[in-house]
Structures are given as structure tokens and as C-alpha cells.
Amino acid sequence: MDIYDLFLYMSVGAGFLMAFNLGANDVANSMASAVGARAITVKQAVFIAGILNFIGAVFLGSHVTATISKGIINPDVITDPKLIMIGMFAALLAAGLWVLVATLTSLPVSSTHSIVGAIMGFGLVAGGPDVVNWLKMGGIVLSWIISPFFAAAIAYFIFTHIRKYILFKRNFIHQAKVWAPIWVAITLSMISLSFLYKTPAGKSLGLHWLSSLGIAAALSFLAWLGARIFVARFVMDEEEGAEGVERVFRKMQVGTSCYVALSQGANDVANAIGPVAAIYLIAKEHKLLATAAVPWPMLVLGGLGIAVGIAVLGHKVMSTVGEKITTLTNTRGFAVDFGAASTVLVASNLGLPVSTTHAAVGGVVGVGLARGFSAVDFRVLLRIVAYWIATVPIAALTSIVIFVLLKWLCYG
């Protein structure tokens, strides 16, 4: 066995570790609000998220990924492919370890920022400051502000609207029958556009934007029609009270959470498998290509890792985001999901770097603030923000230490 084969086998293990942590930490993005609002139990969330993330990762995940993840470093500056292989392995291991630490302390962090910080770390040592795309790094720093504030503002607006036009009205069951189908239609149009523009499967269709808008509009109309019939039959008693409204939004919330879990698997599997694919190419070809086709077994490995991570440690971060920042109900949880998903869709299509994790937490804070500052536990929030700020430097430093050690062992 030569050094290339050795690193290939080790990178498969590190890729599984990263995928495990993706599942354990990022599951909070999709299921935390549904669990916090008691729409589903933790066991149900783990089961649903595990299956949907696996399906998203294996069947909708990217089959072609940039070998130098996220365009953070310029590989042309580092001429030795073996050095890049060692660096990618160090980055994968460092990012996986940091997300594991965050998960064990029950705090949500961005897996994308972890892998980006780790790649930047080894890039700095291997090629110097010029190898790093600092403009890209600046955009990531900007996303620390954009994602949570955008999502918080949207979630605040949605929940305030629900309170004003449904919950604070005397005949709120009647109001729910009017407004719930409208929110279902808006949600479905957003999900349709998100699927077509955000997931690798949707992008592969290559539809013109007018066609995408037409599909979204048609599906929204059908959803509005179906929701009117469903809500009218689901809530028969006009005197049922607020619980009737919450029951309607509970169903809507489970639907949005399932979609987020599916797209999460499709989009995030590349964070774990992209560097493995790069190492696979270098091991086989002894050179680095611009893009790498990801073999099916690697996508299955990523999907399995995500599912196992959800099952083993998914409850920890889910509990923090869904229960410890503020108290969630089904209407609040729906506003959170809507705020996070629309932020990711709009901002990423505008070319702004966003983190789904940051958006999900921002949405929770937004609905909390709609009820006043006392409704939000700022001690928990500050701990989360501290981890966000620490993610890039810690992942970078860990990657540098591992890279320097491995380089010394391999090159002598």
C-alpha cells in the first residue's frame, strides 16, 4: 500500500466522521422547531430526518463537486498534489472534530464554515496568504450578520402577522380558514423555487426562470385550493379556540420541516464527501482536476453517516435550538421554518453566502422577540454566537496543526 492509498482509506473514515457530525448538528435546522413546538416527538424527528436526509444525500445530492471546496484556495499555487491531498485530509478531520465538540456541548455551528475555515488553514501554511480567496472569506464573515438577522426579521414579521390577523381576532377559527391556505400556497411556491434553484437535482433540470415561476405559481394555486378544503374539514367547530389554529399550523410545520430535511441532505453531503472525492482523484490520477465526479458509494457513505449522526446525537442540538432559546408553539414554529427557508433561498440566489444553521437560530430569536426581550434566553444565545465566531479560527488552527504534523511525517 502506497501513501496515496493510505490517505484514501483514512479520508473515507474522516468523511464518515464529518457526515456523522453533519447529521448530529445540522438536524436542528430542520426538526428543532417542530420538536420544540411539540408537533412531533424527538424519536419521530430522528426517524423522519434520518430517512429524508439519506434520500436527499444519495438521490438528490451533488454528483459533481468542486475538488477544492467552496473556492477558498487556489490549487494552482500549490503544485504538489500530494501536499493538497494531505491538506484536504487535515481539513476534513479538523472540521469534523470541531463540529463534534460543538455537538457534544449541544450548540449549533455551521458545518460549511467549519470546512471552509479548515481548508483556509492548511492553504495558508501550504501556499501562503496569496493562496486564500480573501474576498470569499469576507463574504463568509458577512454571512454571520446576514443570515440570522434576515431570518429573524422574516420570522418576526410572519408571526406578528399571524397574531394580528388570526390569534388576536375574535373569530380566529374563521380567520385561520382564510389565512392558512394563503400561507400554505406561499410556502409551497417557496419550496418549489427552493427545490429548482437550490438542490442539485433541481439545478440539473436547467429550467428558464419563467418556467420555474410558472411551475411554482401552478403548484401554489393547487395547494391553496387543497388547503381550503382541508382546513374547512379539519377544523369544523368555530368555537374550538386557539388549539384549532395550532392544529392547522402543526400540519403545515411538519411539512416544511420534512422539506428542509430533504434539501439539507442534498446540499450538505458535499461538505463531507467533496474533500474525499478530491483525495480519491489525487490517489488515482496523482493530479488534481477542477471538478470531481462523486462515486455512488461515497454518496451512500455520506448519507449513512448523516443518518447515524442524527440517530446517535441529533437530540442534543435539537433540544437547544427548539426548546432553550425561547418557547415555541406551532404557529411560532411555522414562522421559524418559513423565515429560515426563505432567507436561504433569497440570499443564496442573490449570491450572498448564508448559513442554514444561522438562519434557523435567527428565526427562533425573531419569533421570541415578537413577544418581547424577556421571551428570549440571551445567555444561551450568546454561547451560540461565541461558537459561531470561533468556528473559522478554531477549524483553521486545528487543520494547521494536523497538516504540519502529517507533512513532517510524510516528507521527513
CSV table of C-alpha atoms in Angstrom, one decimal:
chain,number,residue,atom,x,y,z
A,1,MET,CA,0.0,0.0,0.0
A,2,ASP,CA,1.5,3.4,-1.0
A,3,ILE,CA,0.9,6.7,0.7
A,4,TYR,CA,-1.9,7.6,-1.7
A,5,ASP,CA,-3.9,4.5,-0.9
A,6,LEU,CA,-3.3,5.1,2.8
A,7,PHE,CA,-4.7,8.6,2.7
A,8,LEU,CA,-7.6,7.5,0.6
A,9,TYR,CA,-8.7,4.9,3.3
A,10,MET,CA,-8.1,7.4,6.1
A,11,SER,CA,-10.1,10.1,4.2
A,12,VAL,CA,-13.1,7.7,3.9
A,13,GLY,CA,-13.1,7.4,7.7
A,14,ALA,CA,-12.7,11.2,8.1
A,15,GLY,CA,-15.5,11.8,5.6
A,16,PHE,CA,-17.8,9.5,7.6
A,17,LEU,CA,-16.9,11.4,10.7
A,18,MET,CA,-17.8,14.7,9.0
A,19,ALA,CA,-21.1,13.3,7.7
A,20,PHE,CA,-21.9,11.9,11.2
A,21,ASN,CA,-21.4,15.4,12.6
A,22,LEU,CA,-23.5,17.0,9.8
A,23,GLY,CA,-26.3,14.7,10.8
A,24,ALA,CA,-25.8,15.2,14.6
A,25,ASN,CA,-25.5,19.1,14.5
A,26,ASP,CA,-27.5,20.2,11.4
A,27,VAL,CA,-30.6,18.1,12.1
A,28,ALA,CA,-31.6,21.0,14.4
A,29,ASN,CA,-32.0,23.2,11.2
A,30,SER,CA,-34.9,21.1,10.0
A,31,MET,CA,-36.5,19.5,13.0
A,32,ALA,CA,-35.8,21.7,16.1
A,33,SER,CA,-38.8,24.0,15.8
A,34,ALA,CA,-41.2,21.0,15.1
A,35,VAL,CA,-39.9,19.2,18.2
A,36,GLY,CA,-39.9,22.4,20.3
A,37,ALA,CA,-43.5,23.1,19.3
A,38,ARG,CA,-44.5,19.5,20.2
A,39,ALA,CA,-45.6,18.9,16.6
A,40,ILE,CA,-43.6,15.7,16.7
A,41,THR,CA,-41.5,13.8,19.3
A,42,VAL,CA,-37.7,13.6,19.3
A,43,LYS,CA,-37.9,10.0,18.2
A,44,GLN,CA,-40.2,10.8,15.3
A,45,ALA,CA,-37.9,13.7,14.3
A,46,VAL,CA,-34.8,11.4,14.4
A,47,PHE,CA,-36.7,8.8,12.3
A,48,ILE,CA,-38.1,11.3,9.7
A,49,ALA,CA,-34.9,13.4,9.4
A,50,GLY,CA,-32.7,10.2,9.2
A,51,ILE,CA,-34.6,8.8,6.2
A,52,LEU,CA,-35.2,12.2,4.4
A,53,ASN,CA,-31.5,13.3,4.8
A,54,PHE,CA,-30.3,9.9,3.5
A,55,ILE,CA,-32.7,10.1,0.5
A,56,GLY,CA,-31.6,13.7,-0.1
A,57,ALA,CA,-27.9,12.9,0.1
A,58,VAL,CA,-27.9,9.8,-2.1
A,59,PHE,CA,-30.6,10.6,-4.7
A,60,LEU,CA,-30.6,14.4,-4.9
A,61,GLY,CA,-27.1,15.1,-3.7
A,62,SER,CA,-24.5,16.6,-6.0
A,63,HIS,CA,-22.8,14.0,-8.2
A,64,VAL,CA,-20.2,16.5,-9.3
A,65,THR,CA,-18.4,18.7,-6.7
A,66,ALA,CA,-15.6,21.2,-6.9
A,67,THR,CA,-12.5,19.5,-5.7
A,68,ILE,CA,-11.2,22.4,-3.7
A,69,SER,CA,-14.3,23.0,-1.7
A,70,LYS,CA,-16.0,26.4,-1.9
A,71,GLY,CA,-13.3,28.1,-3.9
A,72,ILE,CA,-11.5,29.1,-0.8
A,73,ILE,CA,-8.0,28.4,-2.0
A,74,ASN,CA,-6.3,28.5,-5.5
A,75,PRO,CA,-4.9,25.0,-6.1
A,76,ASP,CA,-2.7,26.2,-8.9
A,77,VAL,CA,-0.4,27.9,-6.3
A,78,ILE,CA,0.3,24.5,-4.7
A,79,THR,CA,2.0,22.4,-7.4
A,80,ASP,CA,2.5,19.2,-5.4
A,81,PRO,CA,-0.8,17.2,-5.5
A,82,LYS,CA,0.4,15.1,-2.5
A,83,LEU,CA,0.6,18.2,-0.4
A,84,ILE,CA,-3.0,19.1,-1.4
A,85,MET,CA,-4.1,15.5,-0.5
A,86,ILE,CA,-2.6,15.8,3.0
A,87,GLY,CA,-4.1,19.2,3.4
A,88,MET,CA,-7.6,18.1,2.4
A,89,PHE,CA,-7.4,15.2,4.8
A,90,ALA,CA,-6.3,17.6,7.6
A,91,ALA,CA,-9.1,20.0,6.8
A,92,LEU,CA,-11.7,17.2,6.8
A,93,LEU,CA,-10.5,15.8,10.1
A,94,ALA,CA,-10.2,19.3,11.7
A,95,ALA,CA,-13.7,20.3,10.6
A,96,GLY,CA,-15.2,17.0,11.8
A,97,LEU,CA,-13.6,17.3,15.2
A,98,TRP,CA,-14.8,20.9,15.7
A,99,VAL,CA,-18.4,20.1,14.8
A,100,LEU,CA,-18.2,17.1,17.1
A,101,VAL,CA,-17.1,19.3,20.0
A,102,ALA,CA,-19.9,21.7,19.3
A,103,THR,CA,-22.5,18.8,19.1
A,104,LEU,CA,-21.3,17.3,22.4
A,105,THR,CA,-21.8,20.7,24.1
A,106,SER,CA,-25.3,20.9,22.4
A,107,LEU,CA,-24.5,24.1,20.4
A,108,PRO,CA,-25.3,24.6,16.7
A,109,VAL,CA,-22.5,25.6,14.4
A,110,SER,CA,-22.2,25.9,10.6
A,111,SER,CA,-20.6,22.8,9.1
A,112,THR,CA,-19.9,24.8,5.9
A,113,HIS,CA,-17.9,27.4,7.9
A,114,SER,CA,-16.0,24.6,9.6
A,115,ILE,CA,-14.8,23.0,6.4
A,116,VAL,CA,-14.1,26.4,4.9
A,117,GLY,CA,-12.0,27.6,7.9
A,118,ALA,CA,-10.1,24.3,7.9
A,119,ILE,CA,-9.3,24.5,4.2
A,120,MET,CA,-8.2,28.1,4.6
A,121,GLY,CA,-5.9,26.9,7.5
A,122,PHE,CA,-3.9,24.4,5.5
A,123,GLY,CA,-3.9,26.7,2.5
A,124,LEU,CA,-2.2,29.4,4.4
A,125,VAL,CA,0.6,27.1,5.5
A,126,ALA,CA,1.0,25.2,2.2
A,127,GLY,CA,0.8,28.2,-0.2
A,128,GLY,CA,1.0,31.4,1.9
A,129,PRO,CA,-1.6,34.3,2.2
A,130,ASP,CA,-1.9,34.7,-1.6
A,131,VAL,CA,-3.4,31.2,-2.0
A,132,VAL,CA,-6.5,32.2,0.0
A,133,ASN,CA,-9.5,33.9,-1.7
A,134,TRP,CA,-9.9,36.7,0.9
A,135,LEU,CA,-12.9,38.1,-0.9
A,136,LYS,CA,-14.7,34.8,-0.4
A,137,MET,CA,-13.7,34.8,3.2
A,138,GLY,CA,-15.0,38.4,3.7
A,139,GLY,CA,-18.4,37.2,2.3
A,140,ILE,CA,-18.5,34.4,4.9
A,141,VAL,CA,-17.8,36.9,7.7
A,142,LEU,CA,-20.7,39.0,6.2
A,143,SER,CA,-23.0,36.0,6.4
A,144,TRP,CA,-22.6,35.9,10.2
A,145,ILE,CA,-24.7,39.1,10.1
A,146,ILE,CA,-26.9,38.5,7.1
A,147,SER,CA,-28.3,35.0,7.8
A,148,PRO,CA,-29.6,35.4,11.4
A,149,PHE,CA,-30.8,39.0,11.0
A,150,PHE,CA,-32.6,38.3,7.7
A,151,ALA,CA,-34.3,35.1,9.1
A,152,ALA,CA,-35.1,36.8,12.4
A,153,ALA,CA,-36.8,39.7,10.6
A,154,ILE,CA,-38.9,37.5,8.4
A,155,ALA,CA,-39.9,35.2,11.2
A,156,TYR,CA,-40.8,38.2,13.3
A,157,PHE,CA,-43.0,39.6,10.5
A,158,ILE,CA,-44.7,36.2,9.8
A,159,PHE,CA,-45.5,35.6,13.5
A,160,THR,CA,-46.7,39.2,14.1
A,161,HIS,CA,-49.0,38.8,11.0
A,162,ILE,CA,-50.4,35.5,12.3
A,163,ARG,CA,-51.0,37.1,15.7
A,164,LYS,CA,-52.6,40.3,14.3
A,165,TYR,CA,-54.8,38.6,11.7
A,166,ILE,CA,-55.6,35.3,13.3
A,167,LEU,CA,-54.8,34.9,17.0
A,168,PHE,CA,-55.8,38.4,18.2
A,169,LYS,CA,-59.1,38.4,16.2
A,170,ARG,CA,-62.4,37.5,18.0
A,171,ASN,CA,-63.4,34.9,15.3
A,172,PHE,CA,-59.9,33.4,14.9
A,173,ILE,CA,-61.0,30.0,13.6
A,174,HIS,CA,-62.7,31.7,10.7
A,175,GLN,CA,-59.6,33.9,10.2
A,176,ALA,CA,-57.4,30.7,10.2
A,177,LYS,CA,-59.6,29.2,7.5
A,178,VAL,CA,-58.9,32.4,5.4
A,179,TRP,CA,-55.2,32.8,6.1
A,180,ALA,CA,-53.9,29.3,6.5
A,181,PRO,CA,-54.5,28.3,2.8
A,182,ILE,CA,-52.7,31.5,1.7
A,183,TRP,CA,-49.7,30.7,3.9
A,184,VAL,CA,-49.7,27.1,2.5
A,185,ALA,CA,-49.7,28.5,-1.1
A,186,ILE,CA,-46.8,31.0,-0.3
A,187,THR,CA,-44.9,28.2,1.4
A,188,LEU,CA,-45.3,25.8,-1.5
A,189,SER,CA,-44.2,28.4,-4.0
A,190,MET,CA,-41.1,29.0,-1.9
A,191,ILE,CA,-40.4,25.3,-1.6
A,192,SER,CA,-40.9,24.8,-5.3
A,193,LEU,CA,-38.4,27.6,-6.2
A,194,SER,CA,-36.0,26.4,-3.5
A,195,PHE,CA,-36.0,22.9,-5.0
A,196,LEU,CA,-35.5,24.1,-8.5
A,197,TYR,CA,-32.7,26.7,-7.6
A,198,LYS,CA,-31.1,25.2,-4.5
A,199,THR,CA,-30.9,21.4,-4.9
A,200,PRO,CA,-28.5,19.7,-7.3
A,201,ALA,CA,-31.5,17.7,-8.7
A,202,GLY,CA,-33.5,20.9,-9.4
A,203,LYS,CA,-30.5,22.7,-11.0
A,204,SER,CA,-29.9,19.8,-13.3
A,205,LEU,CA,-33.3,20.4,-15.0
A,206,GLY,CA,-31.9,23.7,-16.3
A,207,LEU,CA,-35.3,25.4,-16.5
A,208,HIS,CA,-35.7,29.0,-17.6
A,209,TRP,CA,-36.7,31.3,-14.8
A,210,LEU,CA,-40.1,32.0,-16.4
A,211,SER,CA,-40.8,28.2,-16.5
A,212,SER,CA,-39.8,27.9,-12.8
A,213,LEU,CA,-42.1,30.7,-11.8
A,214,GLY,CA,-44.9,29.1,-13.8
A,215,ILE,CA,-44.5,25.8,-12.1
A,216,ALA,CA,-44.3,27.5,-8.7
A,217,ALA,CA,-47.5,29.5,-9.4
A,218,ALA,CA,-49.4,26.5,-10.6
A,219,LEU,CA,-48.4,24.4,-7.6
A,220,SER,CA,-49.3,27.3,-5.3
A,221,PHE,CA,-52.8,27.6,-6.7
A,222,LEU,CA,-53.4,23.9,-6.4
A,223,ALA,CA,-52.0,24.0,-2.8
A,224,TRP,CA,-54.3,26.9,-1.9
A,225,LEU,CA,-57.3,25.1,-3.3
A,226,GLY,CA,-56.4,21.8,-1.5
A,227,ALA,CA,-55.7,23.7,1.8
A,228,ARG,CA,-59.1,25.5,1.7
A,229,ILE,CA,-60.9,22.1,1.5
A,230,PHE,CA,-58.6,20.5,4.1
A,231,VAL,CA,-58.7,23.3,6.7
A,232,ALA,CA,-62.5,23.6,6.3
A,233,ARG,CA,-62.9,19.9,7.1
A,234,PHE,CA,-60.1,19.7,9.6
A,235,VAL,CA,-61.4,22.5,11.9
A,236,MET,CA,-65.2,22.1,11.9
A,237,ASP,CA,-66.0,23.8,15.2
A,238,GLU,CA,-65.8,27.6,15.0
A,239,GLU,CA,-65.8,27.6,18.9
A,240,GLU,CA,-62.8,25.3,19.2
A,241,GLY,CA,-60.4,28.1,20.2
A,242,ALA,CA,-56.7,28.7,19.7
A,243,GLU,CA,-55.9,24.9,19.8
A,244,GLY,CA,-57.8,24.6,16.4
A,245,VAL,CA,-55.5,27.2,14.9
A,246,GLU,CA,-52.4,25.5,16.3
A,247,ARG,CA,-53.6,22.1,14.9
A,248,VAL,CA,-53.7,23.6,11.4
A,249,PHE,CA,-50.2,25.1,11.7
A,250,ARG,CA,-48.9,21.9,13.2
A,251,LYS,CA,-49.6,20.0,10.0
A,252,MET,CA,-48.0,22.8,7.9
A,253,GLN,CA,-45.0,22.9,10.1
A,254,VAL,CA,-44.3,19.1,9.8
A,255,GLY,CA,-44.5,19.6,6.0
A,256,THR,CA,-41.9,22.4,5.9
A,257,SER,CA,-39.6,20.5,8.3
A,258,CYS,CA,-39.6,17.4,6.1
A,259,TYR,CA,-38.7,19.6,3.1
A,260,VAL,CA,-35.8,21.2,4.9
A,261,ALA,CA,-34.5,17.7,6.0
A,262,LEU,CA,-34.6,16.5,2.4
A,263,SER,CA,-32.8,19.6,0.9
A,264,GLN,CA,-30.3,19.5,3.8
A,265,GLY,CA,-29.2,16.0,2.9
A,266,ALA,CA,-28.9,17.0,-0.8
A,267,ASN,CA,-27.0,20.2,-0.2
A,268,ASP,CA,-24.7,19.4,2.7
A,269,VAL,CA,-23.5,16.0,1.8
A,270,ALA,CA,-20.9,17.7,-0.4
A,271,ASN,CA,-19.3,19.2,2.8
A,272,ALA,CA,-18.3,15.7,3.9
A,273,ILE,CA,-17.8,14.0,0.6
A,274,GLY,CA,-16.3,16.8,-1.6
A,275,PRO,CA,-12.8,16.6,0.1
A,276,VAL,CA,-13.0,12.7,0.0
A,277,ALA,CA,-13.7,12.9,-3.8
A,278,ALA,CA,-10.7,15.3,-4.2
A,279,ILE,CA,-8.4,12.8,-2.4
A,280,TYR,CA,-9.8,9.9,-4.4
A,281,LEU,CA,-8.9,11.7,-7.6
A,282,ILE,CA,-5.4,12.5,-6.4
A,283,ALA,CA,-4.9,8.9,-5.2
A,284,LYS,CA,-6.0,7.5,-8.6
A,285,GLU,CA,-4.7,10.1,-11.1
A,286,HIS,CA,-1.9,11.7,-9.0
A,287,LYS,CA,-3.2,15.1,-10.0
A,288,LEU,CA,-6.0,17.4,-9.1
A,289,LEU,CA,-8.8,18.2,-11.6
A,290,ALA,CA,-11.1,21.2,-11.4
A,291,THR,CA,-14.1,19.1,-10.6
A,292,ALA,CA,-14.6,15.5,-9.5
A,293,ALA,CA,-17.5,13.1,-10.2
A,294,VAL,CA,-18.6,11.7,-6.8
A,295,PRO,CA,-18.9,7.9,-7.0
A,296,TRP,CA,-22.2,6.5,-5.7
A,297,PRO,CA,-20.7,4.5,-2.9
A,298,MET,CA,-19.3,7.8,-1.5
A,299,LEU,CA,-22.8,9.4,-1.6
A,300,VAL,CA,-24.2,6.4,0.2
A,301,LEU,CA,-21.3,6.7,2.8
A,302,GLY,CA,-22.3,10.3,3.3
A,303,GLY,CA,-26.0,9.6,3.6
A,304,LEU,CA,-25.4,6.8,6.1
A,305,GLY,CA,-23.0,9.0,8.1
A,306,ILE,CA,-25.7,11.7,8.3
A,307,ALA,CA,-28.4,9.2,9.3
A,308,VAL,CA,-26.3,7.6,12.0
A,309,GLY,CA,-25.3,11.1,13.4
A,310,ILE,CA,-29.0,12.1,13.6
A,311,ALA,CA,-29.8,8.9,15.4
A,312,VAL,CA,-27.0,9.0,17.9
A,313,LEU,CA,-26.5,12.7,18.8
A,314,GLY,CA,-29.2,14.6,16.9
A,315,HIS,CA,-31.3,15.2,20.0
A,316,LYS,CA,-28.6,17.4,21.7
A,317,VAL,CA,-28.5,20.4,19.4
A,318,MET,CA,-32.2,19.9,18.5
A,319,SER,CA,-33.1,20.5,22.2
A,320,THR,CA,-31.0,23.7,22.4
A,321,VAL,CA,-32.5,25.3,19.3
A,322,GLY,CA,-36.1,24.1,19.7
A,323,GLU,CA,-36.5,24.5,23.5
A,324,LYS,CA,-33.8,26.6,25.2
A,325,ILE,CA,-33.7,29.9,23.3
A,326,THR,CA,-37.5,30.6,23.5
A,327,THR,CA,-40.8,28.7,23.9
A,328,LEU,CA,-42.2,27.6,20.6
A,329,THR,CA,-45.8,26.8,19.6
A,330,ASN,CA,-46.9,25.5,16.2
A,331,THR,CA,-47.7,29.0,14.8
A,332,ARG,CA,-44.3,30.2,16.0
A,333,GLY,CA,-42.5,27.1,14.7
A,334,PHE,CA,-44.1,27.7,11.3
A,335,ALA,CA,-42.8,31.3,11.3
A,336,VAL,CA,-39.3,30.0,12.2
A,337,ASP,CA,-39.2,27.5,9.3
A,338,PHE,CA,-40.6,30.0,6.9
A,339,GLY,CA,-38.1,32.6,7.9
A,340,ALA,CA,-35.1,30.3,7.7
A,341,ALA,CA,-36.0,28.7,4.4
A,342,SER,CA,-36.9,31.9,2.7
A,343,THR,CA,-33.6,33.6,3.9
A,344,VAL,CA,-31.5,30.7,2.5
A,345,LEU,CA,-33.5,30.8,-0.8
A,346,VAL,CA,-33.4,34.6,-1.4
A,347,ALA,CA,-29.9,35.3,-0.1
A,348,SER,CA,-28.2,32.4,-1.9
A,349,ASN,CA,-29.9,33.4,-5.2
A,350,LEU,CA,-28.6,36.9,-4.8
A,351,GLY,CA,-25.1,35.4,-4.4
A,352,LEU,CA,-24.9,36.2,-0.7
A,353,PRO,CA,-23.3,33.4,1.4
A,354,VAL,CA,-25.7,32.2,4.1
A,355,SER,CA,-25.7,29.5,6.7
A,356,THR,CA,-28.8,27.4,7.3
A,357,THR,CA,-27.8,26.9,10.9
A,358,HIS,CA,-27.5,30.7,11.5
A,359,ALA,CA,-30.8,31.3,9.7
A,360,ALA,CA,-32.6,28.7,11.8
A,361,VAL,CA,-31.4,30.2,15.1
A,362,GLY,CA,-32.1,33.7,13.8
A,363,GLY,CA,-35.7,32.6,13.0
A,364,VAL,CA,-36.2,31.2,16.6
A,365,VAL,CA,-34.9,34.5,18.1
A,366,GLY,CA,-37.2,36.5,15.8
A,367,VAL,CA,-40.4,34.8,17.0
A,368,GLY,CA,-39.1,35.1,20.5
A,369,LEU,CA,-38.6,38.8,20.2
A,370,ALA,CA,-42.1,39.2,18.8
A,371,ARG,CA,-43.2,38.6,22.4
A,372,GLY,CA,-40.6,40.9,23.9
A,373,PHE,CA,-37.0,40.6,25.0
A,374,SER,CA,-37.9,38.7,28.2
A,375,ALA,CA,-39.1,35.8,26.0
A,376,VAL,CA,-35.5,35.1,24.7
A,377,ASP,CA,-32.8,33.4,26.8
A,378,PHE,CA,-29.9,35.6,25.8
A,379,ARG,CA,-27.4,33.5,27.9
A,380,VAL,CA,-28.0,30.6,25.5
A,381,LEU,CA,-27.9,32.9,22.5
A,382,LEU,CA,-24.6,34.4,23.5
A,383,ARG,CA,-23.0,31.0,23.9
A,384,ILE,CA,-24.2,30.1,20.4
A,385,VAL,CA,-22.8,33.3,18.9
A,386,ALA,CA,-19.5,32.8,20.6
A,387,TYR,CA,-19.2,29.3,18.9
A,388,TRP,CA,-20.1,30.8,15.5
A,389,ILE,CA,-17.3,33.4,15.8
A,390,ALA,CA,-14.9,30.8,17.0
A,391,THR,CA,-15.7,28.3,14.2
A,392,VAL,CA,-13.4,29.5,11.4
A,393,PRO,CA,-10.3,30.3,13.5
A,394,ILE,CA,-10.5,27.1,15.6
A,395,ALA,CA,-11.1,24.9,12.5
A,396,ALA,CA,-8.2,26.7,10.7
A,397,LEU,CA,-5.8,26.3,13.7
A,398,THR,CA,-6.7,22.6,14.2
A,399,SER,CA,-6.2,22.0,10.4
A,400,ILE,CA,-2.8,23.7,10.5
A,401,VAL,CA,-1.6,21.5,13.4
A,402,ILE,CA,-2.8,18.3,11.8
A,403,PHE,CA,-1.4,19.4,8.4
A,404,VAL,CA,2.1,20.3,9.7
A,405,LEU,CA,2.3,17.0,11.7
A,406,LEU,CA,1.3,14.9,8.7
A,407,LYS,CA,3.6,16.8,6.4
A,408,TRP,CA,6.5,16.2,8.8
A,409,LEU,CA,5.7,12.5,8.9
A,410,CYS,CA,5.3,12.1,5.1
A,411,TYR,CA,8.2,14.3,3.9
A,412,GLY,CA,10.5,13.9,6.8
